[in-house]
């Protein structure tokens, strides 16, 4: 009886589709990625069911880190000079002079968390140096020396006649008194509306909001 | 590596002296390319920020000294929630009993049921308010808002509460569609009650005070 011949097949697999898929995924990720701007302090925000996106222009952000330090950052992409004006004005109100020359290293969205008496020397540092410095945080807890009031006041002044959003970004473990002091600083500037920055989550199942969203409201 | 030389055969000679041109395989080894591709994919997967931060609105009432400008709430329809340390919650309905009989503790999980229950209770007591309903209809809103017009949640975070606690409870208001709520400073009596229930910083000196 003749033996059935087993044909030897090549062990080589055609990798081309594999490569195709890989690069397709790759291009998707390249396009979808938005690089996070370097943050001097990492802040882990709480979750909420809210779905409003965060504005990144015409806004000021007050951040609270896990050690209850407060930072102020100005987001004014279209007009960086505004940020400089706010710093100058805020310092002026606190009795410190800061000139344009001091602000050469200022960039939009920078997190500033120094008391005014230390702000000038901090701003004078090169960006690489600034990143290394552990900032003290803006003093807020002592209501007589709540320096955040000057910051908000200056921002309000610089954005007169323009929409300005106040954002509050707090860390999960930061304590309530700091947030309360922040609210107080806002109130003293006659500002009652602000937004809390959070990470999105889904509405819990079975709740009214969940049912509403199911209905497509 | 994995490619076998399948091309190039030496079946028949063209003749003496004629050198056979060796046929090279047209196959390209793709392995390094795949390696590189996946390396980049992993890099981008790790750096990608898929979920952008969102924001939630918070409107604070203006501080006022005038009594008549203060928001009036019905005691029967109010629910006070006190946020204490270590993610503890205390709550009571209406006015606090001096003996602390209606002062109860809860967790962030079961406070939702409590809010829903109280809301239902208030709605069940609802007496038709044509003026309110008409206004809601004129604005194109549902009358649900009128039904719970007496329902008011007072959120009182103590100094030991964290920011997350506050956001969580505010979120709970959105989830359960509570129309009226406010952030208020707790009264001294409430703080005492919290301490007595073992939720205050004074009762547990082991926890370091807030910086």
Tab-separated table of C-alpha atoms in Angstrom:
chain	number	residue	atom	x	y	z
A	1	UNK	CA	0.000	0.000	0.000
A	2	UNK	CA	1.266	3.392	-0.877
A	3	UNK	CA	2.082	5.627	1.965
A	4	UNK	CA	0.124	8.861	2.057
A	5	UNK	CA	2.539	11.642	1.498
A	6	UNK	CA	2.357	14.389	4.071
A	7	UNK	CA	3.146	17.607	2.411
A	8	UNK	CA	5.628	19.752	4.171
A	9	UNK	CA	4.215	23.210	4.629
A	10	UNK	CA	6.161	26.346	5.208
A	11	UNK	CA	6.290	27.452	8.813
A	12	UNK	CA	6.274	31.043	7.698
A	13	UNK	CA	3.165	33.014	8.606
A	14	UNK	CA	2.168	36.033	6.678
A	15	UNK	CA	2.555	38.912	9.072
A	16	UNK	CA	1.159	41.615	6.824
A	17	UNK	CA	-2.402	41.745	8.244
A	18	UNK	CA	-0.936	41.694	11.694
A	19	UNK	CA	1.200	44.706	10.874
A	20	UNK	CA	-1.775	46.428	9.291
A	21	UNK	CA	-3.860	46.070	12.398
A	22	UNK	CA	-1.024	47.106	14.653
A	23	UNK	CA	-0.425	50.298	12.781
A	24	UNK	CA	-4.102	51.051	12.548
A	25	UNK	CA	-4.378	50.888	16.309
A	26	UNK	CA	-1.190	52.869	16.592
A	27	UNK	CA	-2.451	55.681	14.427
A	28	UNK	CA	-5.684	55.767	16.411
A	29	UNK	CA	-3.843	56.179	19.666
A	30	UNK	CA	-1.531	58.800	18.252
A	31	UNK	CA	-4.503	60.844	17.147
A	32	UNK	CA	-6.556	60.303	20.287
A	33	UNK	CA	-3.794	61.085	22.719
A	34	UNK	CA	-3.727	64.446	24.299
A	35	UNK	CA	-0.645	64.965	26.330
A	36	UNK	CA	-1.188	66.044	29.842
A	37	UNK	CA	0.537	69.275	30.673
A	38	UNK	CA	3.167	68.793	33.313
A	39	UNK	CA	1.700	69.392	36.728
A	40	UNK	CA	3.936	70.339	39.594
A	41	UNK	CA	1.546	68.623	41.972
A	42	UNK	CA	-0.580	65.650	41.086
A	43	UNK	CA	-4.194	66.119	42.041
A	44	UNK	CA	-6.643	63.270	42.084
A	45	UNK	CA	-10.086	64.631	41.612
A	46	UNK	CA	-13.252	62.946	42.842
A	47	UNK	CA	-15.739	61.392	40.473
A	48	UNK	CA	-19.103	62.806	39.600
A	49	UNK	CA	-21.901	62.019	37.202
A	50	UNK	CA	-21.589	65.441	35.639
A	51	UNK	CA	-20.826	65.481	31.935
A	52	UNK	CA	-19.902	69.089	31.249
A	53	UNK	CA	-16.486	69.364	29.723
A	54	UNK	CA	-13.901	71.506	31.370
A	55	UNK	CA	-13.253	74.842	29.687
A	56	UNK	CA	-9.610	75.550	28.956
A	57	UNK	CA	-9.841	79.154	27.968
A	58	UNK	CA	-11.061	82.187	29.865
A	59	UNK	CA	-10.923	80.430	33.155
A	60	UNK	CA	-9.027	80.500	36.361
A	61	UNK	CA	-8.428	77.392	38.346
A	62	UNK	CA	-7.932	77.071	42.032
A	63	UNK	CA	-6.352	73.775	42.937
A	64	UNK	CA	-6.122	72.131	46.313
A	65	UNK	CA	-3.545	69.406	46.644
A	66	UNK	CA	-3.527	66.553	49.116
A	67	UNK	CA	-1.670	68.632	51.700
A	68	UNK	CA	-4.376	71.317	51.541
A	69	UNK	CA	-2.132	73.731	49.670
A	70	UNK	CA	-3.889	76.093	47.329
A	71	UNK	CA	-2.617	76.954	43.856
A	72	UNK	CA	-3.906	79.463	41.394
A	73	UNK	CA	-3.631	79.085	37.653
A	74	UNK	CA	-4.878	81.272	34.870
A	75	UNK	CA	-6.058	79.713	31.647
A	76	UNK	CA	-6.113	82.320	28.974
A	77	UNK	CA	-4.798	80.703	25.825
A	78	UNK	CA	-5.871	83.501	23.544
A	79	UNK	CA	-4.249	86.244	25.553
A	80	UNK	CA	-1.292	85.241	27.693
A	81	UNK	CA	-0.705	88.861	28.650
A	82	UNK	CA	-3.892	88.666	30.698
A	83	UNK	CA	-2.338	86.117	32.986
A	84	UNK	CA	0.601	88.418	33.552
A	85	UNK	CA	-1.732	91.298	34.228
A	86	UNK	CA	-3.580	89.270	36.812
A	87	UNK	CA	-0.376	88.396	38.632
A	88	UNK	CA	0.773	92.014	38.610
A	89	UNK	CA	-2.584	93.277	39.799
A	90	UNK	CA	-2.961	90.638	42.508
A	91	UNK	CA	0.517	91.396	43.805
A	92	UNK	CA	-0.187	95.104	43.705
A	93	UNK	CA	-3.296	94.609	45.812
A	94	UNK	CA	-1.253	92.651	48.306
A	95	UNK	CA	1.372	95.394	48.383
A	96	UNK	CA	4.082	93.677	46.323
A	97	UNK	CA	5.375	94.988	43.016
A	98	UNK	CA	5.886	92.571	40.204
A	99	UNK	CA	6.892	93.856	36.791
A	100	UNK	CA	6.686	92.369	33.314
A	101	UNK	CA	10.397	91.661	33.610
A	102	UNK	CA	9.754	89.292	36.489
A	103	UNK	CA	7.262	87.389	34.395
A	104	UNK	CA	9.496	86.314	31.521
A	105	UNK	CA	9.248	82.691	32.628
A	106	UNK	CA	5.501	82.788	33.057
A	107	UNK	CA	3.538	80.432	30.852
A	108	UNK	CA	-0.195	80.046	30.479
A	109	UNK	CA	-1.818	77.703	32.964
A	110	UNK	CA	1.126	77.693	35.353
A	111	UNK	CA	0.222	76.644	38.861
A	112	UNK	CA	1.222	79.380	41.247
A	113	UNK	CA	1.142	78.536	44.884
A	114	UNK	CA	3.346	80.985	46.664
A	115	UNK	CA	2.522	83.651	49.177
A	116	UNK	CA	3.036	87.080	47.649
A	117	UNK	CA	6.218	87.783	49.594
A	118	UNK	CA	7.861	84.752	47.984
A	119	UNK	CA	6.222	84.977	44.596
A	120	UNK	CA	8.755	87.295	43.005
A	121	UNK	CA	11.762	85.129	43.757
A	122	UNK	CA	9.853	82.069	42.612
A	123	UNK	CA	8.931	83.646	39.304
A	124	UNK	CA	12.529	84.672	38.716
A	125	UNK	CA	13.644	81.038	38.604
A	126	UNK	CA	14.071	79.205	35.312
A	127	UNK	CA	11.195	76.848	34.472
A	128	UNK	CA	13.288	73.776	35.228
A	129	UNK	CA	14.146	75.197	38.627
A	130	UNK	CA	10.554	76.168	39.308
A	131	UNK	CA	9.445	72.586	38.834
A	132	UNK	CA	11.831	71.480	41.573
A	133	UNK	CA	10.645	74.025	44.110
A	134	UNK	CA	8.027	72.818	46.551
A	135	UNK	CA	5.578	75.669	46.664
A	136	UNK	CA	4.110	76.770	49.968
A	137	UNK	CA	0.572	77.185	48.741
A	138	UNK	CA	-1.422	80.382	48.811
A	139	UNK	CA	-2.350	81.277	52.385
A	140	UNK	CA	-6.121	80.968	52.742
A	141	UNK	CA	-6.992	79.519	56.117
A	142	UNK	CA	-6.418	82.723	58.042
A	143	UNK	CA	-9.395	84.765	56.925
A	144	UNK	CA	-7.591	88.048	57.703
A	145	UNK	CA	-4.786	87.104	55.330
A	146	UNK	CA	-6.675	85.170	52.730
A	147	UNK	CA	-4.434	85.986	49.771
A	148	UNK	CA	-6.697	84.151	47.381
A	149	UNK	CA	-9.085	87.078	47.656
A	150	UNK	CA	-6.531	89.244	45.824
A	151	UNK	CA	-6.026	86.626	43.147
A	152	UNK	CA	-9.729	86.285	42.438
A	153	UNK	CA	-10.221	90.027	42.597
A	154	UNK	CA	-7.427	90.575	40.100
A	155	UNK	CA	-8.799	87.910	37.773
A	156	UNK	CA	-12.227	89.468	37.923
A	157	UNK	CA	-10.717	92.842	37.135
A	158	UNK	CA	-8.679	91.546	34.176
A	159	UNK	CA	-11.619	89.716	32.659
A	160	UNK	CA	-14.099	92.542	32.994
A	161	UNK	CA	-16.684	92.290	30.259
A	162	UNK	CA	-15.599	88.809	29.269
A	163	UNK	CA	-16.915	85.484	30.417
A	164	UNK	CA	-14.763	84.007	33.126
A	165	UNK	CA	-15.172	80.565	34.632
A	166	UNK	CA	-14.000	79.759	38.089
A	167	UNK	CA	-12.813	76.216	38.453
A	168	UNK	CA	-12.091	74.461	41.670
A	169	UNK	CA	-9.980	71.356	41.488
A	170	UNK	CA	-9.517	69.601	44.756
A	171	UNK	CA	-7.768	66.422	45.725
A	172	UNK	CA	-9.782	63.549	47.136
A	173	UNK	CA	-8.141	63.678	50.520
A	174	UNK	CA	-7.952	67.435	50.957
A	175	UNK	CA	-9.887	68.675	53.928
A	176	UNK	CA	-13.069	70.671	53.819
A	177	UNK	CA	-11.844	73.810	55.663
A	178	UNK	CA	-9.538	74.655	52.772
A	179	UNK	CA	-12.392	74.375	50.329
A	180	UNK	CA	-14.529	76.410	52.671
A	181	UNK	CA	-11.841	79.130	52.796
A	182	UNK	CA	-11.761	79.089	49.025
A	183	UNK	CA	-15.519	79.540	48.870
A	184	UNK	CA	-15.145	82.356	51.340
A	185	UNK	CA	-12.574	84.091	49.121
A	186	UNK	CA	-15.001	83.783	46.222
A	187	UNK	CA	-17.837	85.201	48.262
A	188	UNK	CA	-15.764	88.171	49.287
A	189	UNK	CA	-15.377	88.942	45.617
A	190	UNK	CA	-19.099	88.587	45.047
A	191	UNK	CA	-18.725	85.461	42.983
A	192	UNK	CA	-21.195	82.709	43.671
A	193	UNK	CA	-20.942	80.533	40.614
A	194	UNK	CA	-18.157	78.138	40.050
A	195	UNK	CA	-17.402	74.705	38.747
A	196	UNK	CA	-15.823	71.777	40.465
A	197	UNK	CA	-13.467	69.739	38.349
A	198	UNK	CA	-14.214	66.041	38.558
A	199	UNK	CA	-13.711	62.843	36.652
A	200	UNK	CA	-16.780	61.442	34.962
A	201	UNK	CA	-18.549	58.311	36.127
A	202	UNK	CA	-21.826	56.766	35.086
A	203	UNK	CA	-24.985	57.418	36.981
A	204	UNK	CA	-25.606	54.561	39.413
A	205	UNK	CA	-28.151	52.048	38.159
A	206	UNK	CA	-31.736	52.410	39.212
A	207	UNK	CA	-31.495	56.016	40.325
A	208	UNK	CA	-33.644	58.767	38.902
A	209	UNK	CA	-30.814	60.286	36.952
A	210	UNK	CA	-29.962	56.902	35.488
A	211	UNK	CA	-33.529	56.400	34.331
A	212	UNK	CA	-33.598	59.890	32.913
A	213	UNK	CA	-30.440	59.286	30.943
A	214	UNK	CA	-31.832	55.996	29.666
A	215	UNK	CA	-34.768	57.899	28.287
A	216	UNK	CA	-32.257	60.053	26.499
A	217	UNK	CA	-32.915	63.293	28.289
B	1	UNK	CA	14.481	34.453	10.848
B	2	UNK	CA	11.221	32.649	10.317
B	3	UNK	CA	11.294	32.849	6.585
B	4	UNK	CA	12.360	29.815	4.706
B	5	UNK	CA	14.092	30.302	1.474
B	6	UNK	CA	11.466	29.236	-0.933
B	7	UNK	CA	12.723	31.045	-3.968
B	8	UNK	CA	15.680	30.158	-6.079
B	9	UNK	CA	15.866	26.709	-7.430
B	10	UNK	CA	18.502	24.975	-9.336
B	11	UNK	CA	16.437	22.701	-11.460
B	12	UNK	CA	18.218	22.833	-14.757
B	13	UNK	CA	21.447	24.320	-15.858
B	14	UNK	CA	21.524	26.650	-18.779
B	15	UNK	CA	24.755	25.228	-19.953
B	16	UNK	CA	28.340	25.078	-19.133
B	17	UNK	CA	29.879	28.359	-18.157
B	18	UNK	CA	26.583	30.141	-17.708
B	19	UNK	CA	26.381	31.228	-14.171
B	20	UNK	CA	23.042	30.779	-12.533
B	21	UNK	CA	21.680	34.022	-11.109
B	22	UNK	CA	20.547	33.150	-7.648
B	23	UNK	CA	16.941	34.179	-7.166
B	24	UNK	CA	16.504	35.921	-3.841
B	25	UNK	CA	13.343	35.666	-1.838
B	26	UNK	CA	11.123	38.736	-2.049
B	27	UNK	CA	9.849	38.098	1.408
B	28	UNK	CA	10.658	40.744	3.965
B	29	UNK	CA	10.925	39.781	7.548
B	30	UNK	CA	8.246	41.811	9.275
B	31	UNK	CA	8.947	40.776	12.840
B	32	UNK	CA	10.967	43.829	13.907
B	33	UNK	CA	8.329	46.056	12.374
B	34	UNK	CA	5.588	44.363	14.378
B	35	UNK	CA	7.709	44.617	17.486
B	36	UNK	CA	8.198	48.305	17.008
B	37	UNK	CA	4.527	48.827	16.194
B	38	UNK	CA	3.348	47.199	19.363
B	39	UNK	CA	5.946	48.970	21.420
B	40	UNK	CA	4.539	52.273	20.228
B	41	UNK	CA	0.971	51.097	20.807
B	42	UNK	CA	1.719	50.232	24.403
B	43	UNK	CA	3.384	53.597	24.871
B	44	UNK	CA	0.404	55.492	23.534
B	45	UNK	CA	-2.082	53.379	25.457
B	46	UNK	CA	-0.291	54.285	28.643
B	47	UNK	CA	-0.023	57.972	27.929
B	48	UNK	CA	-3.497	58.394	26.473
B	49	UNK	CA	-5.938	60.331	28.598
B	50	UNK	CA	-9.183	58.910	27.454
B	51	UNK	CA	-11.485	60.605	29.889
B	52	UNK	CA	-11.194	64.328	30.002
B	53	UNK	CA	-12.034	65.994	33.262
B	54	UNK	CA	-15.557	67.273	33.588
B	55	UNK	CA	-16.935	69.959	35.813
B	56	UNK	CA	-19.976	70.252	37.988
B	57	UNK	CA	-21.750	73.483	38.724
B	58	UNK	CA	-21.975	74.845	42.193
B	59	UNK	CA	-23.920	77.942	43.033
B	60	UNK	CA	-23.495	79.428	46.414
B	61	UNK	CA	-26.103	81.749	47.834
B	62	UNK	CA	-25.023	85.235	48.654
B	63	UNK	CA	-24.380	85.821	52.304
B	64	UNK	CA	-27.002	88.094	53.683
B	65	UNK	CA	-27.586	89.739	57.023
B	66	UNK	CA	-31.195	90.514	56.362
B	67	UNK	CA	-33.516	87.987	57.863
B	68	UNK	CA	-36.202	88.335	55.232
B	69	UNK	CA	-33.770	87.527	52.418
B	70	UNK	CA	-32.850	84.197	53.892
B	71	UNK	CA	-34.231	81.140	52.208
B	72	UNK	CA	-37.060	79.780	54.207
B	73	UNK	CA	-37.469	76.086	54.474
B	74	UNK	CA	-40.099	73.934	56.034
B	75	UNK	CA	-38.700	71.991	58.953
B	76	UNK	CA	-40.779	68.959	58.129
B	77	UNK	CA	-39.316	68.667	54.674
B	78	UNK	CA	-35.699	69.205	55.541
B	79	UNK	CA	-32.998	66.633	55.779
B	80	UNK	CA	-29.725	67.615	57.389
B	81	UNK	CA	-26.651	65.658	56.457
B	82	UNK	CA	-23.513	66.116	58.507
B	83	UNK	CA	-20.254	64.965	57.018
B	84	UNK	CA	-17.838	63.858	59.686
B	85	UNK	CA	-14.360	62.368	59.670
B	86	UNK	CA	-13.401	58.984	58.244
B	87	UNK	CA	-16.204	59.116	55.679
B	88	UNK	CA	-18.851	59.014	58.374
B	89	UNK	CA	-22.226	60.592	57.795
B	90	UNK	CA	-24.818	61.653	60.289
B	91	UNK	CA	-28.268	62.812	59.395
B	92	UNK	CA	-31.526	63.850	60.908
B	93	UNK	CA	-34.881	64.935	59.605
B	94	UNK	CA	-36.504	68.211	60.449
B	95	UNK	CA	-35.316	69.678	63.685
B	96	UNK	CA	-32.779	67.901	65.798
B	97	UNK	CA	-34.162	66.265	68.867
B	98	UNK	CA	-32.452	67.608	72.016
B	99	UNK	CA	-32.034	64.049	73.233
B	100	UNK	CA	-30.480	63.109	69.909
B	101	UNK	CA	-33.176	60.532	69.247
B	102	UNK	CA	-33.419	61.324	65.542
B	103	UNK	CA	-29.696	61.698	65.064
B	104	UNK	CA	-28.662	58.748	62.958
B	105	UNK	CA	-25.481	57.646	61.298
B	106	UNK	CA	-25.121	56.384	57.766
B	107	UNK	CA	-22.547	55.617	55.115
B	108	UNK	CA	-22.130	57.107	51.668
B	109	UNK	CA	-23.757	53.989	50.300
B	110	UNK	CA	-26.969	54.010	52.235
B	111	UNK	CA	-27.481	57.746	52.408
B	112	UNK	CA	-28.919	57.536	48.914
B	113	UNK	CA	-31.795	55.356	50.091
B	114	UNK	CA	-32.397	57.791	52.887
B	115	UNK	CA	-32.548	60.728	50.487
B	116	UNK	CA	-34.898	58.860	48.164
B	117	UNK	CA	-37.106	57.821	51.058
B	118	UNK	CA	-37.331	61.339	52.432
B	119	UNK	CA	-38.001	62.755	49.007
B	120	UNK	CA	-40.839	60.310	48.446
B	121	UNK	CA	-42.251	61.161	51.825
B	122	UNK	CA	-42.260	64.863	51.023
B	123	UNK	CA	-43.826	64.255	47.626
B	124	UNK	CA	-46.562	62.151	49.198
B	125	UNK	CA	-47.494	65.098	51.391
B	126	UNK	CA	-47.669	67.354	48.395
B	127	UNK	CA	-50.756	69.481	48.148
B	128	UNK	CA	-51.427	70.767	44.669
B	129	UNK	CA	-49.952	74.134	44.022
B	130	UNK	CA	-51.523	75.397	40.782
B	131	UNK	CA	-49.383	78.521	40.658
B	132	UNK	CA	-46.171	76.581	40.770
B	133	UNK	CA	-47.388	73.978	38.309
B	134	UNK	CA	-48.506	76.590	35.868
B	135	UNK	CA	-45.176	78.329	36.023
B	136	UNK	CA	-43.357	75.067	35.433
B	137	UNK	CA	-45.546	74.305	32.450
B	138	UNK	CA	-44.980	77.744	31.014
B	139	UNK	CA	-41.262	77.177	31.215
B	140	UNK	CA	-41.637	73.725	29.702
B	141	UNK	CA	-40.450	71.910	32.796
B	142	UNK	CA	-42.059	68.963	34.481
B	143	UNK	CA	-44.007	69.501	37.653
B	144	UNK	CA	-41.724	67.164	39.587
B	145	UNK	CA	-40.003	70.229	40.838
B	146	UNK	CA	-43.184	71.553	42.406
B	147	UNK	CA	-43.899	68.263	44.062
B	148	UNK	CA	-40.656	68.405	45.959
B	149	UNK	CA	-40.682	72.109	46.659
B	150	UNK	CA	-40.718	71.484	50.397
B	151	UNK	CA	-37.848	69.064	50.224
B	152	UNK	CA	-34.605	70.653	51.284
B	153	UNK	CA	-31.282	69.022	51.985
B	154	UNK	CA	-28.880	70.853	54.241
B	155	UNK	CA	-25.331	69.658	53.827
B	156	UNK	CA	-23.096	70.406	56.771
B	157	UNK	CA	-19.498	69.395	56.324
B	158	UNK	CA	-17.451	69.474	59.502
B	159	UNK	CA	-13.807	70.457	59.489
B	160	UNK	CA	-12.841	66.804	59.349
B	161	UNK	CA	-14.695	66.097	56.149
B	162	UNK	CA	-12.673	65.790	52.972
B	163	UNK	CA	-13.255	67.520	49.695
B	164	UNK	CA	-14.222	64.194	48.169
B	165	UNK	CA	-16.970	63.792	50.750
B	166	UNK	CA	-18.421	67.127	49.757
B	167	UNK	CA	-18.290	66.383	46.048
B	168	UNK	CA	-19.766	62.947	46.633
B	169	UNK	CA	-22.722	64.302	48.503
B	170	UNK	CA	-23.256	67.080	45.967
B	171	UNK	CA	-23.167	64.405	43.310
B	172	UNK	CA	-25.765	62.483	45.248
B	173	UNK	CA	-28.005	65.525	44.916
B	174	UNK	CA	-27.631	65.392	41.138
B	175	UNK	CA	-28.165	61.647	41.042
B	176	UNK	CA	-31.365	61.808	43.051
B	177	UNK	CA	-32.524	65.028	41.430
B	178	UNK	CA	-32.812	67.006	44.591
B	179	UNK	CA	-33.740	70.488	43.513
B	180	UNK	CA	-32.967	72.339	46.699
B	181	UNK	CA	-29.885	71.917	48.797
B	182	UNK	CA	-27.325	74.080	50.507
B	183	UNK	CA	-23.883	73.892	52.037
B	184	UNK	CA	-24.065	75.217	55.542
B	185	UNK	CA	-21.767	75.373	58.535
B	186	UNK	CA	-22.805	72.911	61.227
B	187	UNK	CA	-24.199	74.202	64.503
B	188	UNK	CA	-22.233	73.639	67.729
B	189	UNK	CA	-24.984	71.356	68.988
B	190	UNK	CA	-24.596	69.206	65.923
B	191	UNK	CA	-20.844	69.045	66.348
B	192	UNK	CA	-21.371	67.920	69.913
B	193	UNK	CA	-23.767	65.255	68.751
B	194	UNK	CA	-21.211	64.092	66.224
B	195	UNK	CA	-18.574	63.910	68.918
B	196	UNK	CA	-20.857	61.938	71.177
B	197	UNK	CA	-21.478	59.492	68.363
B	198	UNK	CA	-17.756	58.952	67.977
B	199	UNK	CA	-17.380	60.864	64.757
B	200	UNK	CA	-15.533	63.919	65.980
B	201	UNK	CA	-11.848	64.666	66.040
B	202	UNK	CA	-11.990	65.321	69.777
B	203	UNK	CA	-13.322	61.873	70.483
B	204	UNK	CA	-10.549	60.258	68.498
B	205	UNK	CA	-7.333	62.149	69.324
B	206	UNK	CA	-5.316	59.518	67.482
B	207	UNK	CA	-6.110	61.109	64.137
B	208	UNK	CA	-3.794	64.006	63.344
B	209	UNK	CA	-5.541	67.335	63.069
B	210	UNK	CA	-6.020	68.888	59.669
B	211	UNK	CA	-3.096	70.957	58.527
